[in-house]
Coordinates of C-alpha atoms and ligand atoms in Angstrom, one line a residue:
M886 CA 108.9 80.7 114.4
G887 CA 110.0 83.2 111.7
K888 CA 113.3 84.9 110.9
R889 CA 115.4 85.5 113.9
F890 CA 117.5 88.6 114.6
Y891 CA 120.9 87.3 113.7
L892 CA 124.0 89.1 114.9
T893 CA 127.7 88.2 114.8
T894 CA 131.1 89.4 116.1
A895 CA 134.2 89.1 114.0
I896 CA 135.8 85.8 114.5
F897 CA 139.1 86.1 116.5
Y898 CA 142.5 84.9 115.4
T899 CA 143.8 82.0 117.5
N900 CA 147.3 83.4 117.6
G901 CA 147.3 84.8 121.1
A902 CA 145.3 85.7 124.2
A903 CA 142.3 88.1 124.2
H904 CA 142.7 91.7 125.2
L905 CA 140.5 94.7 125.9
G906 CA 139.6 95.3 122.2
H907 CA 138.4 91.7 121.7
A908 CA 136.4 91.8 124.9
Y909 CA 134.9 95.1 124.0
E910 CA 133.6 93.7 120.7
M911 CA 132.1 90.7 122.4
V912 CA 130.3 92.8 125.1
L913 CA 129.0 95.2 122.5
A914 CA 127.4 92.5 120.5
D915 CA 126.1 90.9 123.7
V916 CA 124.3 94.1 124.8
I917 CA 122.6 94.3 121.4
A918 CA 121.6 90.6 121.6
R919 CA 120.2 91.0 125.1
A920 CA 118.4 94.2 124.2
H921 CA 116.6 92.6 121.2
R922 CA 115.6 89.6 123.4
S923 CA 114.3 92.0 126.0
F924 CA 112.2 93.6 123.2
G925 CA 110.7 90.2 122.5
D926 CA 112.7 89.4 119.4
E927 CA 114.0 85.9 118.7
V928 CA 117.7 86.3 118.6
F929 CA 120.7 84.3 117.3
F930 CA 124.1 85.5 118.4
L931 CA 127.2 84.1 116.9
T932 CA 130.9 84.5 117.9
G933 CA 133.9 82.3 117.4
L934 CA 137.4 81.8 116.1
D935 CA 139.3 82.2 112.9
E936 CA 141.8 79.4 113.1
H937 CA 143.4 79.0 109.6
G938 CA 146.1 81.0 107.8
Q939 CA 149.7 81.8 108.0
K940 CA 149.7 83.7 111.3
V941 CA 148.2 80.8 113.2
Q942 CA 150.4 78.3 111.4
Q943 CA 153.5 80.3 112.3
T944 CA 152.5 80.8 115.9
A945 CA 151.7 77.2 116.4
A946 CA 155.1 76.2 114.8
A947 CA 156.9 78.7 117.0
D948 CA 155.2 77.0 120.0
G949 CA 156.3 73.6 118.7
Q950 CA 152.7 72.4 118.3
D951 CA 150.6 71.0 115.5
P952 CA 148.2 73.8 114.5
Q953 CA 145.0 71.9 115.4
N954 CA 146.2 71.1 118.9
Y955 CA 147.4 74.6 119.3
C956 CA 143.9 75.9 118.2
D957 CA 142.1 73.4 120.4
G958 CA 144.1 74.8 123.4
L959 CA 143.3 78.4 122.6
A960 CA 139.6 77.6 121.8
V961 CA 139.2 76.5 125.4
Q962 CA 140.6 79.8 126.7
W963 CA 138.4 81.9 124.3
E964 CA 135.3 80.1 125.2
A965 CA 136.1 80.5 128.8
L966 CA 136.5 84.3 128.2
A967 CA 133.0 84.4 126.5
R968 CA 131.6 82.9 129.7
Q969 CA 133.5 85.3 131.9
L970 CA 132.1 88.2 129.9
G971 CA 128.6 87.0 130.4
L972 CA 128.1 86.4 126.7
T973 CA 124.8 85.0 125.6
N974 CA 126.0 83.6 122.3
D975 CA 123.9 80.8 120.8
D976 CA 126.7 79.2 119.0
F977 CA 130.5 79.3 118.8
I978 CA 132.0 78.8 115.4
R979 CA 135.6 77.5 114.8
T980 CA 136.7 77.6 111.2
T981 CA 138.3 74.2 111.6
Q982 CA 135.0 72.5 112.2
P983 CA 133.8 70.2 109.4
R984 CA 130.4 72.0 109.2
H985 CA 132.1 75.2 108.2
K986 CA 134.6 73.7 105.8
E987 CA 131.7 71.9 103.9
V988 CA 129.9 75.3 103.3
V989 CA 133.1 77.0 102.2
S990 CA 133.8 74.2 99.8
A991 CA 130.2 74.5 98.4
V992 CA 130.5 78.3 97.9
L993 CA 133.8 77.9 96.1
S994 CA 132.5 75.0 94.0
K995 CA 129.5 77.0 92.9
L996 CA 131.6 80.1 92.1
H997 CA 134.1 78.0 90.2
A998 CA 131.4 76.2 88.2
Q999 CA 129.8 79.4 87.1
G1000 CA 133.1 80.8 85.9
D1001 CA 133.8 83.3 88.7
I1002 CA 137.1 81.7 89.7
Y1003 CA 140.0 81.4 87.4
K1004 CA 143.7 80.4 87.5
Q1005 CA 146.5 82.8 86.7
G1006 CA 150.3 83.1 87.1
Y1007 CA 151.8 85.9 89.1
E1008 CA 155.4 86.9 89.1
G1009 CA 156.7 89.1 91.9
W1010 CA 159.2 89.7 94.6
Y1011 CA 158.8 87.2 97.5
S1012 CA 160.1 87.5 101.0
V1013 CA 161.2 84.0 102.1
R1014 CA 161.4 84.9 105.7
E1015 CA 157.9 86.6 105.9
E1016 CA 156.4 84.2 103.4
T1017 CA 154.7 87.0 101.5
F1018 CA 154.8 88.7 98.2
L1019 CA 156.1 92.3 98.3
T1020 CA 155.0 95.2 96.2
E1021 CA 156.9 98.2 94.9
K1022 CA 155.5 100.1 97.9
D1023 CA 157.5 97.9 100.3
R1024 CA 160.9 99.0 98.8
N1025 CA 163.1 101.4 100.7
P1026 CA 163.4 104.9 99.1
D1027 CA 166.7 103.9 97.6
G1028 CA 165.1 100.9 95.9
T1029 CA 166.6 98.2 98.1
W1030 CA 164.6 95.8 100.3
D1031 CA 164.6 96.3 104.1
A1032 CA 166.6 93.8 106.1
K1033 CA 163.4 92.8 107.9
W1034 CA 162.3 90.9 104.7
G1035 CA 165.3 88.6 104.8
Q1036 CA 166.1 87.1 101.4
V1037 CA 163.9 88.5 98.6
V1038 CA 163.6 86.5 95.5
P1039 CA 161.7 86.7 92.2
L1040 CA 158.9 84.1 92.3
L1041 CA 156.4 82.9 89.7
E1042 CA 153.3 81.4 91.4
E1043 CA 150.0 80.2 90.0
N1044 CA 146.9 81.1 92.0
W1045 CA 143.2 81.2 91.8
Y1046 CA 141.4 84.5 91.4
F1047 CA 137.8 85.5 92.2
R1048 CA 136.2 87.8 89.7
M1049 CA 135.5 90.7 92.0
A1050 CA 136.3 93.7 89.8
K1051 CA 133.2 93.5 87.7
H1052 CA 130.9 94.1 90.7
Q1053 CA 132.3 97.5 91.6
D1054 CA 129.5 99.6 90.2
W1055 CA 126.9 97.2 91.6
L1056 CA 128.5 97.6 95.1
I1057 CA 128.6 101.4 94.9
A1058 CA 124.9 101.4 94.0
H1059 CA 124.1 99.0 96.8
I1060 CA 125.8 101.1 99.4
E1061 CA 124.3 104.3 98.1
A1062 CA 120.8 102.8 98.2
N1063 CA 121.2 101.3 101.7
P1064 CA 122.5 104.1 103.9
S1065 CA 122.7 101.9 107.0
F1066 CA 124.6 99.0 105.3
V1067 CA 127.9 100.4 106.4
S1068 CA 127.6 102.1 109.8
P1069 CA 128.5 104.7 111.2
T1070 CA 128.6 107.2 108.3
I1071 CA 132.3 107.9 108.6
R1072 CA 133.0 104.3 107.6
R1073 CA 130.4 104.4 104.9
N1074 CA 132.1 107.5 103.4
E1075 CA 135.5 105.9 103.7
I1076 CA 134.3 102.8 101.7
L1077 CA 132.4 104.9 99.1
G1078 CA 135.5 107.1 98.7
F1079 CA 137.7 104.1 98.2
L1080 CA 135.3 102.5 95.7
R1081 CA 134.8 105.7 93.7
S1082 CA 138.5 106.5 93.5
E1083 CA 140.2 103.2 93.0
K1084 CA 139.7 100.4 90.6
L1085 CA 138.8 97.1 92.3
E1086 CA 141.0 94.2 91.3
D1087 CA 140.1 90.5 91.2
L1088 CA 140.8 88.8 94.5
C1089 CA 143.5 86.2 94.9
I1090 CA 141.7 83.5 96.9
S1091 CA 144.3 80.7 97.1
R1092 CA 147.7 80.0 98.5
P1093 CA 149.8 77.0 97.3
A1094 CA 149.6 74.3 99.8
S1095 CA 153.3 73.9 99.4
R1096 CA 153.9 77.1 101.4
L1097 CA 150.7 77.3 103.4
S1098 CA 149.1 74.0 104.4
W1099 CA 146.9 75.3 107.2
G1100 CA 143.7 76.0 105.4
I1101 CA 140.7 74.6 103.5
P1102 CA 141.8 72.9 100.2
L1103 CA 140.1 74.3 97.1
P1104 CA 137.5 71.7 96.2
F1105 CA 138.4 71.9 92.5
A1106 CA 142.2 72.1 93.0
P1107 CA 143.4 70.7 96.3
E1108 CA 147.1 71.6 95.7
W1109 CA 145.9 75.1 96.9
V1110 CA 144.3 76.1 100.2
T1111 CA 141.7 78.8 100.5
Y1112 CA 142.8 82.4 101.3
V1113 CA 142.0 82.9 105.0
W1114 CA 139.7 85.9 104.5
F1115 CA 137.5 84.0 102.0
D1116 CA 137.3 81.2 104.5
A1117 CA 136.8 83.4 107.6
L1118 CA 134.0 85.7 106.1
T1119 CA 132.0 82.6 105.1
N1120 CA 131.6 81.7 108.8
Y1121 CA 128.6 84.0 109.2
Y1122 CA 126.8 82.1 106.5
S1123 CA 128.1 78.6 107.2
V1124 CA 126.5 78.4 110.6
P1125 CA 123.0 79.1 109.4
V1126 CA 123.4 76.7 106.5
S1127 CA 124.9 73.9 108.7
L1128 CA 122.1 74.4 111.3
G1129 CA 119.5 73.7 108.6
D1130 CA 118.4 77.2 107.5
R1131 CA 116.8 75.9 104.3
A1132 CA 116.4 79.3 102.6
A1133 CA 120.0 80.1 103.4
A1134 CA 121.2 76.9 101.8
A1135 CA 119.0 77.1 98.7
P1136 CA 121.4 79.2 96.6
L1137 CA 124.1 76.5 97.0
G1138 CA 121.8 74.0 95.3
E1139 CA 123.5 70.8 94.5
W1140 CA 126.9 72.0 95.7
Y1141 CA 125.8 71.5 99.3
A1142 CA 124.4 68.2 100.2
P1143 CA 121.6 69.2 102.6
R1144 CA 120.9 67.3 105.7
P1145 CA 117.3 66.6 106.7
V1146 CA 117.1 69.1 109.5
D1147 CA 114.7 71.9 110.0
G1148 CA 116.9 74.6 111.4
P1149 CA 116.2 78.2 112.5
E1150 CA 115.6 80.9 109.9
L1151 CA 118.7 83.0 110.4
W1152 CA 120.1 84.3 107.1
P1153 CA 120.6 87.1 106.1
A1154 CA 122.5 88.4 109.2
D1155 CA 121.0 91.6 110.7
V1156 CA 124.2 93.0 112.1
H1157 CA 127.9 92.1 111.8
V1158 CA 129.8 93.8 114.6
I1159 CA 133.4 94.5 113.6
G1160 CA 136.3 96.8 114.3
K1161 CA 137.4 99.6 111.9
D1162 CA 140.5 97.8 110.7
I1163 CA 138.5 95.1 108.9
V1164 CA 135.7 97.2 107.3
K1165 CA 137.0 96.7 103.8
F1166 CA 136.7 93.0 104.1
H1167 CA 133.2 93.2 105.3
A1168 CA 131.9 96.1 103.2
V1169 CA 133.6 95.2 99.9
Y1170 CA 134.8 91.6 99.7
W1171 CA 132.0 90.0 101.6
P1172 CA 129.0 91.6 99.8
I1173 CA 130.6 90.8 96.5
M1174 CA 131.2 87.2 97.4
L1175 CA 127.6 86.8 98.4
H1176 CA 126.2 88.7 95.5
A1177 CA 128.2 86.6 93.0
A1178 CA 127.0 83.4 94.7
G1179 CA 123.4 84.6 94.6
I1180 CA 123.1 84.8 98.4
P1181 CA 121.2 87.6 100.0
L1182 CA 123.3 90.3 101.7
P1183 CA 123.6 91.1 105.5
K1184 CA 121.7 94.2 106.6
Q1185 CA 124.4 96.0 108.4
V1186 CA 128.1 96.2 109.1
L1187 CA 128.4 98.0 112.4
T1188 CA 131.9 99.2 112.9
H1189 CA 133.4 100.2 116.2
G1190 CA 136.6 102.1 116.9
W1191 CA 139.8 100.9 118.5
W1192 CA 140.9 101.1 122.1
Q1193 CA 144.1 102.5 123.3
K1194 CA 145.5 102.5 126.9
D1195 CA 146.9 105.8 128.3
G1196 CA 147.0 107.2 124.8
Q1197 CA 149.1 104.4 123.3
K1198 CA 148.4 101.4 121.1
L1199 CA 147.6 98.2 122.9
S1200 CA 150.7 96.1 122.5
K1201 CA 151.9 92.9 124.1
T1202 CA 155.5 93.7 123.4
T1203 CA 155.5 97.0 125.3
G1204 CA 153.2 95.5 127.9
N1205 CA 150.6 98.2 127.2
V1206 CA 147.5 96.0 127.6
V1207 CA 144.4 95.8 129.6
D1208 CA 143.6 92.3 130.7
P1209 CA 139.8 92.1 130.8
V1210 CA 139.8 89.1 133.2
A1211 CA 142.0 90.9 135.7
V1212 CA 139.7 93.9 135.6
I1213 CA 136.7 91.6 136.1
N1214 CA 138.3 89.8 139.0
E1215 CA 139.0 93.1 140.7
W1216 CA 136.0 95.1 139.9
G1217 CA 133.3 92.7 138.8
L1218 CA 131.9 91.9 135.4
D1219 CA 129.2 94.6 135.3
A1220 CA 131.7 97.3 136.2
F1221 CA 133.8 96.3 133.1
R1222 CA 130.8 96.0 130.8
Y1223 CA 129.5 99.4 132.0
Y1224 CA 132.8 101.2 131.5
V1225 CA 133.5 100.0 128.0
I1226 CA 130.0 100.8 126.7
R1227 CA 129.6 104.1 128.6
E1228 CA 133.1 105.4 127.8
L1229 CA 133.0 104.9 124.0
A1230 CA 130.3 105.3 121.4
I1231 CA 130.3 102.9 118.5
G1232 CA 132.6 104.6 116.0
P1233 CA 135.3 106.7 117.4
D1234 CA 138.5 105.4 119.0
G1235 CA 138.7 105.2 122.8
N1236 CA 141.3 105.5 125.5
W1237 CA 141.3 103.4 128.6
T1238 CA 142.8 105.0 131.7
D1239 CA 142.6 103.4 135.1
D1240 CA 141.7 106.8 136.6
S1241 CA 138.7 107.2 134.4
F1242 CA 137.6 103.7 135.1
R1243 CA 137.7 104.3 138.8
A1244 CA 136.1 107.7 138.5
R1245 CA 133.1 106.3 136.6
Y1246 CA 132.9 103.3 138.9
N1247 CA 132.6 105.6 142.0
A1248 CA 130.5 108.4 140.6
E1249 CA 128.1 106.6 138.3
L1250 CA 127.9 103.0 139.7
A1251 CA 128.6 103.4 143.4
N1252 CA 127.3 106.9 144.2
G1253 CA 124.7 107.1 141.4
L1254 CA 122.9 103.8 140.9
G1255 CA 124.1 101.9 144.0
N1256 CA 123.3 104.7 146.3
L1257 CA 119.8 105.2 144.8
L1258 CA 118.8 101.6 145.3
N1259 CA 120.3 101.5 148.7
R1260 CA 118.5 104.6 149.9
A1261 CA 115.2 103.4 148.3
V1262 CA 115.3 99.9 149.8
N1263 CA 116.7 101.0 153.1
M1264 CA 114.1 103.7 153.7
L1265 CA 111.3 101.5 152.6
N1266 CA 112.4 98.9 155.2
K1267 CA 113.0 101.5 157.9
Y1268 CA 109.8 103.5 157.5
R1269 CA 107.4 101.0 156.1
T1270 CA 108.8 97.6 157.2
G1271 CA 109.6 96.9 153.6
I1272 CA 106.0 97.1 152.4
V1273 CA 105.3 98.9 149.1
P1274 CA 102.8 101.8 149.6
A1275 CA 100.1 103.0 147.2
V1276 CA 101.0 103.8 143.6
A1277 CA 102.2 107.3 143.2
T1278 CA 103.3 109.1 140.1
D1279 CA 105.7 112.0 140.7
L1280 CA 108.5 110.4 138.7
Q1281 CA 106.3 108.6 136.2
A1282 CA 106.8 111.2 133.4
D1283 CA 110.6 111.3 134.0
A1284 CA 110.8 107.5 133.9
E1285 CA 108.7 107.3 130.8
Q1286 CA 110.8 109.8 129.0
S1287 CA 114.0 108.1 130.0
V1288 CA 112.6 104.7 128.9
A1289 CA 111.5 106.0 125.6
K1290 CA 114.8 107.6 124.8
A1291 CA 116.8 104.5 125.9
A1292 CA 114.5 102.2 123.8
A1293 CA 115.0 104.3 120.7
H1294 CA 118.8 104.4 121.2
L1295 CA 118.9 100.7 121.8
R1296 CA 116.9 100.0 118.6
A1297 CA 119.4 102.2 116.7
H1298 CA 122.3 100.4 118.4
E1299 CA 123.4 103.6 120.1
L1300 CA 124.5 101.9 123.3
Q1301 CA 126.3 104.7 125.0
A1302 CA 123.4 107.0 124.4
A1303 CA 121.0 104.5 125.9
L1304 CA 123.1 104.4 129.0
V1305 CA 123.2 108.2 129.2
A1306 CA 119.3 108.2 128.9
T1307 CA 119.2 105.6 131.7
W1308 CA 121.3 107.7 134.0
E1309 CA 118.9 110.6 133.5
L1310 CA 116.5 108.6 135.6
V1311 CA 119.2 107.6 138.1
N1312 CA 120.1 111.3 138.5
R1313 CA 116.5 112.5 138.6
A1314 CA 115.6 110.0 141.3
N1315 CA 118.6 110.9 143.4
L1316 CA 117.8 114.6 143.0
Y1317 CA 114.2 113.8 144.1
V1318 CA 115.5 112.4 147.3
E1319 CA 117.4 115.6 148.0
Q1320 CA 114.4 117.7 147.1
T1321 CA 111.8 115.8 149.1
Q1322 CA 114.0 114.9 152.1
P1323 CA 112.1 111.7 153.1
F1324 CA 114.2 111.4 156.3
R1325 CA 112.7 114.6 157.5
M1326 CA 109.2 113.6 156.5
A1327 CA 109.6 110.5 158.5
K1328 CA 109.9 112.6 161.7
D1329 CA 106.5 114.2 161.1
P1330 CA 103.5 111.9 161.2
A1331 CA 101.4 114.5 159.4
Q1332 CA 103.5 113.8 156.3
A1333 CA 102.9 110.1 156.2
A1334 CA 101.0 110.2 152.9
Q1335 CA 103.8 112.3 151.2
L1336 CA 106.4 109.9 152.6
D1337 CA 104.4 106.9 151.1
A1338 CA 104.4 108.7 147.7
V1339 CA 108.2 109.4 147.8
L1340 CA 109.0 105.8 148.7
Y1341 CA 106.8 104.4 146.0
N1342 CA 108.4 106.7 143.4
L1343 CA 111.8 105.6 144.5
V1344 CA 111.4 101.8 144.5
E1345 CA 109.4 101.9 141.3
S1346 CA 112.1 103.9 139.6
C1347 CA 114.7 101.3 140.8
R1348 CA 112.6 98.5 139.4
I1349 CA 112.3 100.2 136.0
L1350 CA 116.0 100.9 136.1
A1351 CA 116.7 97.1 136.6
V1352 CA 114.8 96.4 133.4
M1353 CA 116.6 99.2 131.5
L1354 CA 120.0 97.9 132.7
A1355 CA 119.4 94.2 132.0
P1356 CA 121.0 94.2 128.5
F1357 CA 124.1 96.1 129.9
L1358 CA 124.5 94.9 133.5
P1359 CA 122.6 91.6 133.7
D1360 CA 123.9 90.6 137.1
T1361 CA 123.1 94.1 138.6
A1362 CA 119.6 93.9 137.1
R1363 CA 119.1 90.5 138.7
R1364 CA 120.3 91.7 142.0
I1365 CA 118.0 94.7 142.0
Y1366 CA 115.1 92.4 141.3
Q1367 CA 116.3 90.2 144.1
Q1368 CA 116.4 93.0 146.6
L1369 CA 112.9 94.1 145.5
R1370 CA 111.9 90.4 145.9
I1371 CA 110.5 90.3 142.4
D1372 CA 110.3 86.7 141.2
A1373 CA 110.7 87.3 137.4
S1374 CA 113.4 88.2 134.9
P1375 CA 114.3 91.8 134.5
A1376 CA 115.2 91.1 130.9
D1377 CA 111.7 92.0 129.6
W1378 CA 111.3 95.6 128.3
S1379 CA 107.5 95.5 128.6
Q1380 CA 108.1 95.8 132.4
T1381 CA 109.4 99.3 132.0
R1382 CA 105.9 100.6 132.3
W1383 CA 105.1 102.6 135.4
G1384 CA 103.0 101.1 138.2
V1385 CA 104.0 97.5 138.1
L1386 CA 105.1 97.3 141.8
Q1387 CA 101.9 96.6 143.7
P1388 CA 101.0 98.1 147.1
G1389 CA 101.5 95.5 149.9
H1390 CA 104.4 93.9 148.1
Q1391 CA 107.2 93.1 150.5
V1392 CA 110.7 93.9 149.4
G1393 CA 114.0 92.4 150.7
A1394 CA 116.9 93.8 152.7
P1395 CA 119.3 96.4 151.2
E1396 CA 122.6 95.2 150.0
P1397 CA 125.3 97.4 148.3
L1398 CA 125.4 96.9 144.6
F1399 CA 128.8 98.5 144.0
P1400 CA 130.9 98.9 147.1
R1401 CA 132.6 102.2 147.1
R1402 CA 136.3 102.1 146.3
D1403 CA 139.1 104.3 147.4
L1404 CA 139.9 106.9 144.7
V1405 CA 143.6 106.8 145.5
P1406 CA 145.4 104.4 143.1
K1407 CA 146.6 101.3 144.8
E1408 CA 150.3 102.0 144.4
G1409 CA 149.7 105.4 146.1
K1410 CA 148.5 103.8 149.3
K1411 CA 150.7 103.4 152.3
Ligands
LIG2414 N1 140.1 87.1 112.2 C1 139.9 88.4 111.8 C2 138.5 88.7 111.6 C3 137.7 87.8 110.7 S1 136.0 88.2 110.6 C4 135.4 87.2 109.4 C5 140.5 89.4 112.8 N2 140.7 88.9 114.0 S2 141.4 89.7 115.2 O1 141.4 88.8 116.3 O2 142.6 90.4 114.8 O3 140.3 90.9 115.5 C6 139.0 90.6 115.9 C7 138.2 91.9 116.2 O4 138.8 92.5 117.3 C8 138.2 92.8 115.0 O5 136.9 93.3 114.8 C9 139.1 93.9 115.5 O6 138.8 95.2 115.0 C10 138.9 93.9 117.0 N3 140.0 94.5 117.7 C11 141.3 94.1 117.7 N4 142.0 95.1 118.5 C12 141.2 96.1 118.9 C13 141.3 97.2 119.7 N5 142.5 97.6 120.2 N6 140.2 97.9 120.0 C14 139.0 97.5 119.6 N7 138.8 96.4 118.8 C15 139.9 95.7 118.4 O7 140.7 90.5 112.4

């Protein structure tokens, strides 16, 4: 087996429960993973948790818990969420795992040994309450410090710095030479604009253990712990190395004591799926860290936008949240997956409204796809005792066009566009029912052959739709195959070709895929 298609999500902070934005990122990556598997690629899909750092330490303390216990509790919830979202991740990284810490230590040791990490004193204004250094930008216009910072004191602190600044020109050249490295273009331009206009500084990669203990000790100076972003970014690489990807581990040489395992070939990552707020970490810090350590770079940082609800920021304090689990419990997993991918292209920001969720559910899932399958299977049962007639080709060209478009969009990770292309076939097939009026044909024995043809076109279109939908709506795809009594997995793109359903095949009974829902909001009902 050769190099696998390796994709990741950001790793999530264990300082609270998951919301719509996190679930969206997980689903997005899962659709890409499933699409690549359907195309026949060997895939490795990683997600997980970012457990170190000040935020987690503070939240655990506020909860009266030891940070590890606290993270263990949250990890159970997050892994459960991954299952509820139907995620097909191959591994789940937690940055508190020894396998991860070993690799972070090895990377730091190598960089330190080659002179890329140095110690320096820093004197600045420090907020005792917020446990952070402030800059001149944090001052009020009149020069005072805001009350929210509490006591602000001058502090001299020694820390360790990573020589990042010297790689600025190299990084600009790399991003220029690799147009898809930062995607979409708006984010690429943002990063290039930043790199061309501002001088990069060296990166402070340590915190004194005296004020932040919840982290990975620096291997060459254990009185400091590793800055949480240096630790977190390394997760993408620590998993391949710890699983025994020999080529991945090679640049670490003697700094990493390799175990005698022959693991999968994963590194470099093909896609890091992340949100727009953390693009600088992934498109500036991360490539420079890797480059300095002599490790090959990931191929793409795929950056999605942020969700709001009803035009407002998601916020636990104001209660403006969407709980993905509640939506799934009420509407089903596939309805949730469909809405988030169909509503928002990868890039711009999105706005969740319950009305638009309901509208898409009813129009596109219940009336569009659900109705098509129901009519096709129902009529085949009613008019032909469920037996597939001879192969006919009226909708073949339409299906082929829709399949080709969807495949191209999927390969380009344009998931919303792939769904739009898929619905072209849904709509075309529904229109075909209106145009051909099979219920009329059924009344006229002279039109038996035409009716056969219409029925074949409809069930074959439904079968192909199941295959096209499998990456997005895995359970729906499975249920379509079940109703068609096809004893195979729909997650195989080669089955999108026309004419696979054979004459004489017996289909099952119709069953509604997406029961129609009242369009009136619940609270409006008497
Ligand atoms: N732990 C860091 C990432 C480290 S990656 C080496 C982090 N965690 S996070 O939990 O705050 O965010 C995880 C992901 O969720 C990020 O990609 C972030 O953009 C995404 N989202 C958080 N809120 C979001 C929305 N409201 N909408 C869409 N995605 C959002 O950052």
